[in-house]
Amino acid sequence: TPWLTPNPASGLAGSAALGMAELDFQSAGLGPGSYSGSAVLQTNDGQTATLPVSLTVYGATTPLLEAYAGQTGNYLLDGSLATAAFNETVALGADPSGNLFVSEFINDSSVQVRHIRKISPTGAVTTFVTSATLNFVTGIATDTAGNLYLADNGSNEILKATPNGVVTTLASDINWNGSPNGLAVDSQNNIYFSDTYHAYVSKLAPNGTITRVAILGSPSHAGAAYSKPAGLVLDQSGNV
């Protein structure tokens, strides 16, 4: 059977004493469905046995990872998934309605871009926020009302963008020149964020108070296991 090969390829596989054999399944190119075949195994002492083997392939055979939006050769173009173009994408977030938000950062002598782009569930790509307030957004999270919360690692700030694109600053000079990176929002609109510089996980309450939730290493980055925390998520139980 083409999709079924003994291991090793010589066919001398298995052990009479252990009663085990190893087979390789070559499922590449097989569509979803059920397949059946047989394998003839020979033990070290010369005995042979024919064993029935079945294989079930679930789901589509398309690649697990493929381009969703954007094109090569252009940048900063709004449009459809196929015609839009991005450049230097950094962070990705989604709101309860299924919109995706992507931060972009370009900083060179010819162009400076600090955008938040929006990809709707129907595939429309638009520029959601273009603001001098943005610097280097490395984390995006949303609340149930569709507000965006942004970790701006370049300016050491936590920002909020309303559904209509108005940006305000919730906290600045985080923990005395910290570096907010990933962030997440709970059901009470507490914002949890990782501080790469100080190796903290901190919480920003709706009243503006910042408290440390965890200290993951040394600010000097001297060999601590989590000395540079970056990404951060919350599970349904509120665990960070």
Tab-separated table of C-alpha atoms in Angstrom, residues 103-212:
chain	number	residue	atom	x	y	z
A	103	SER	CA	-0.223	47.643	14.453
A	104	GLU	CA	2.396	48.849	11.981
A	105	PHE	CA	5.642	50.653	12.604
A	106	ILE	CA	8.008	52.163	10.043
A	107	ASN	CA	10.696	54.572	11.121
A	108	ASP	CA	13.306	55.533	8.533
A	109	SER	CA	14.532	58.654	6.786
A	110	SER	CA	11.913	58.536	4.049
A	111	VAL	CA	8.733	57.518	5.855
A	112	GLN	CA	7.368	57.233	9.381
A	113	VAL	CA	4.270	55.140	9.935
A	114	ARG	CA	2.523	54.425	13.218
A	115	HIS	CA	-0.807	52.930	12.242
A	116	ILE	CA	-3.476	50.609	13.534
A	117	ARG	CA	-5.086	48.775	10.614
A	118	LYS	CA	-8.469	47.054	10.795
A	119	ILE	CA	-9.564	43.885	8.986
A	120	SER	CA	-13.335	43.364	9.086
A	121	PRO	CA	-14.998	39.920	9.114
A	122	THR	CA	-15.952	40.532	5.472
A	123	GLY	CA	-12.303	41.075	4.507
A	124	ALA	CA	-12.207	44.860	4.181
A	125	VAL	CA	-8.866	46.368	5.236
A	126	THR	CA	-8.897	49.977	6.415
A	127	THR	CA	-6.629	52.301	8.361
A	128	PHE	CA	-8.251	52.541	11.784
A	129	VAL	CA	-5.905	54.900	13.638
A	130	THR	CA	-3.213	57.220	12.313
A	131	SER	CA	-2.108	59.276	15.227
A	132	ALA	CA	0.944	61.151	16.440
A	133	THR	CA	0.059	59.651	19.824
A	134	LEU	CA	1.188	56.214	18.624
A	135	ASN	CA	4.803	55.179	18.757
A	136	PHE	CA	5.676	51.465	18.828
A	137	VAL	CA	2.550	49.443	19.675
A	138	THR	CA	3.518	45.926	20.725
A	139	GLY	CA	0.263	44.748	22.307
A	140	ILE	CA	-3.425	45.041	21.403
A	141	ALA	CA	-6.427	43.933	23.470
A	142	THR	CA	-10.136	44.773	23.393
A	143	ASP	CA	-13.016	44.940	25.857
A	144	THR	CA	-16.629	43.880	25.393
A	145	ALA	CA	-17.565	47.377	24.175
A	146	GLY	CA	-15.070	47.217	21.315
A	147	ASN	CA	-12.517	49.621	22.773
A	148	LEU	CA	-8.882	48.903	21.947
A	149	TYR	CA	-6.158	48.965	24.564
A	150	LEU	CA	-2.644	49.447	23.261
A	151	ALA	CA	0.716	48.767	24.890
A	152	ASP	CA	3.027	51.392	23.436
A	153	ASN	CA	6.528	50.129	24.082
A	154	GLY	CA	8.099	53.119	22.356
A	155	SER	CA	6.563	55.770	24.601
A	156	ASN	CA	6.072	53.614	27.759
A	157	GLU	CA	2.318	54.226	27.734
A	158	ILE	CA	-0.973	52.358	27.844
A	159	LEU	CA	-3.411	53.871	25.339
A	160	LYS	CA	-7.098	53.457	24.621
A	161	ALA	CA	-8.736	53.753	21.206
A	162	THR	CA	-12.534	53.995	21.044
A	163	PRO	CA	-14.496	52.209	18.294
A	164	ASN	CA	-14.491	55.450	16.289
A	165	GLY	CA	-10.706	55.791	16.522
A	166	VAL	CA	-10.247	58.417	19.256
A	167	VAL	CA	-6.993	57.740	21.126
A	168	THR	CA	-6.400	58.739	24.751
A	169	THR	CA	-3.591	57.993	27.201
A	170	LEU	CA	-4.534	55.872	30.231
A	171	ALA	CA	-1.088	55.662	31.810
A	172	SER	CA	2.293	57.168	30.959
A	173	ASP	CA	5.869	56.715	32.141
A	174	ILE	CA	4.930	53.193	33.164
A	175	ASN	CA	6.620	52.216	36.434
A	176	TRP	CA	9.335	54.813	35.962
A	177	ASN	CA	10.408	54.250	32.387
A	178	GLY	CA	9.232	50.672	32.058
A	179	SER	CA	8.496	48.942	28.782
A	180	PRO	CA	4.890	47.694	28.422
A	181	ASN	CA	4.701	44.917	25.886
A	182	GLY	CA	1.849	42.386	25.810
A	183	LEU	CA	-1.471	43.153	27.473
A	184	ALA	CA	-4.916	41.729	28.154
A	185	VAL	CA	-8.206	43.048	29.583
A	186	ASP	CA	-10.477	41.234	32.039
A	187	SER	CA	-14.254	41.532	32.445
A	188	GLN	CA	-13.859	44.422	34.934
A	189	ASN	CA	-11.692	46.338	32.451
A	190	ASN	CA	-8.538	45.812	34.470
A	191	ILE	CA	-5.581	45.870	32.105
A	192	TYR	CA	-2.776	43.387	32.700
A	193	PHE	CA	0.493	44.077	30.914
A	194	SER	CA	3.999	42.701	30.814
A	195	ASP	CA	6.848	45.088	31.569
A	196	THR	CA	9.867	43.918	29.619
A	197	TYR	CA	12.359	46.267	31.266
A	198	HIS	CA	11.458	45.576	34.890
A	199	ALA	CA	10.450	41.924	34.386
A	200	TYR	CA	7.046	42.607	35.955
A	201	VAL	CA	3.459	41.733	35.180
A	202	SER	CA	1.355	44.695	36.305
A	203	LYS	CA	-2.314	45.610	36.524
A	204	LEU	CA	-3.795	48.952	35.524
A	205	ALA	CA	-7.172	49.444	37.237
A	206	PRO	CA	-9.950	51.569	35.695
A	207	ASN	CA	-9.157	54.313	38.235
A	208	GLY	CA	-5.575	54.545	36.942
A	209	THR	CA	-3.858	52.706	39.802
A	210	ILE	CA	-0.978	50.444	38.760
A	211	THR	CA	-0.052	47.458	40.934
A	212	ARG	CA	2.410	44.633	40.401
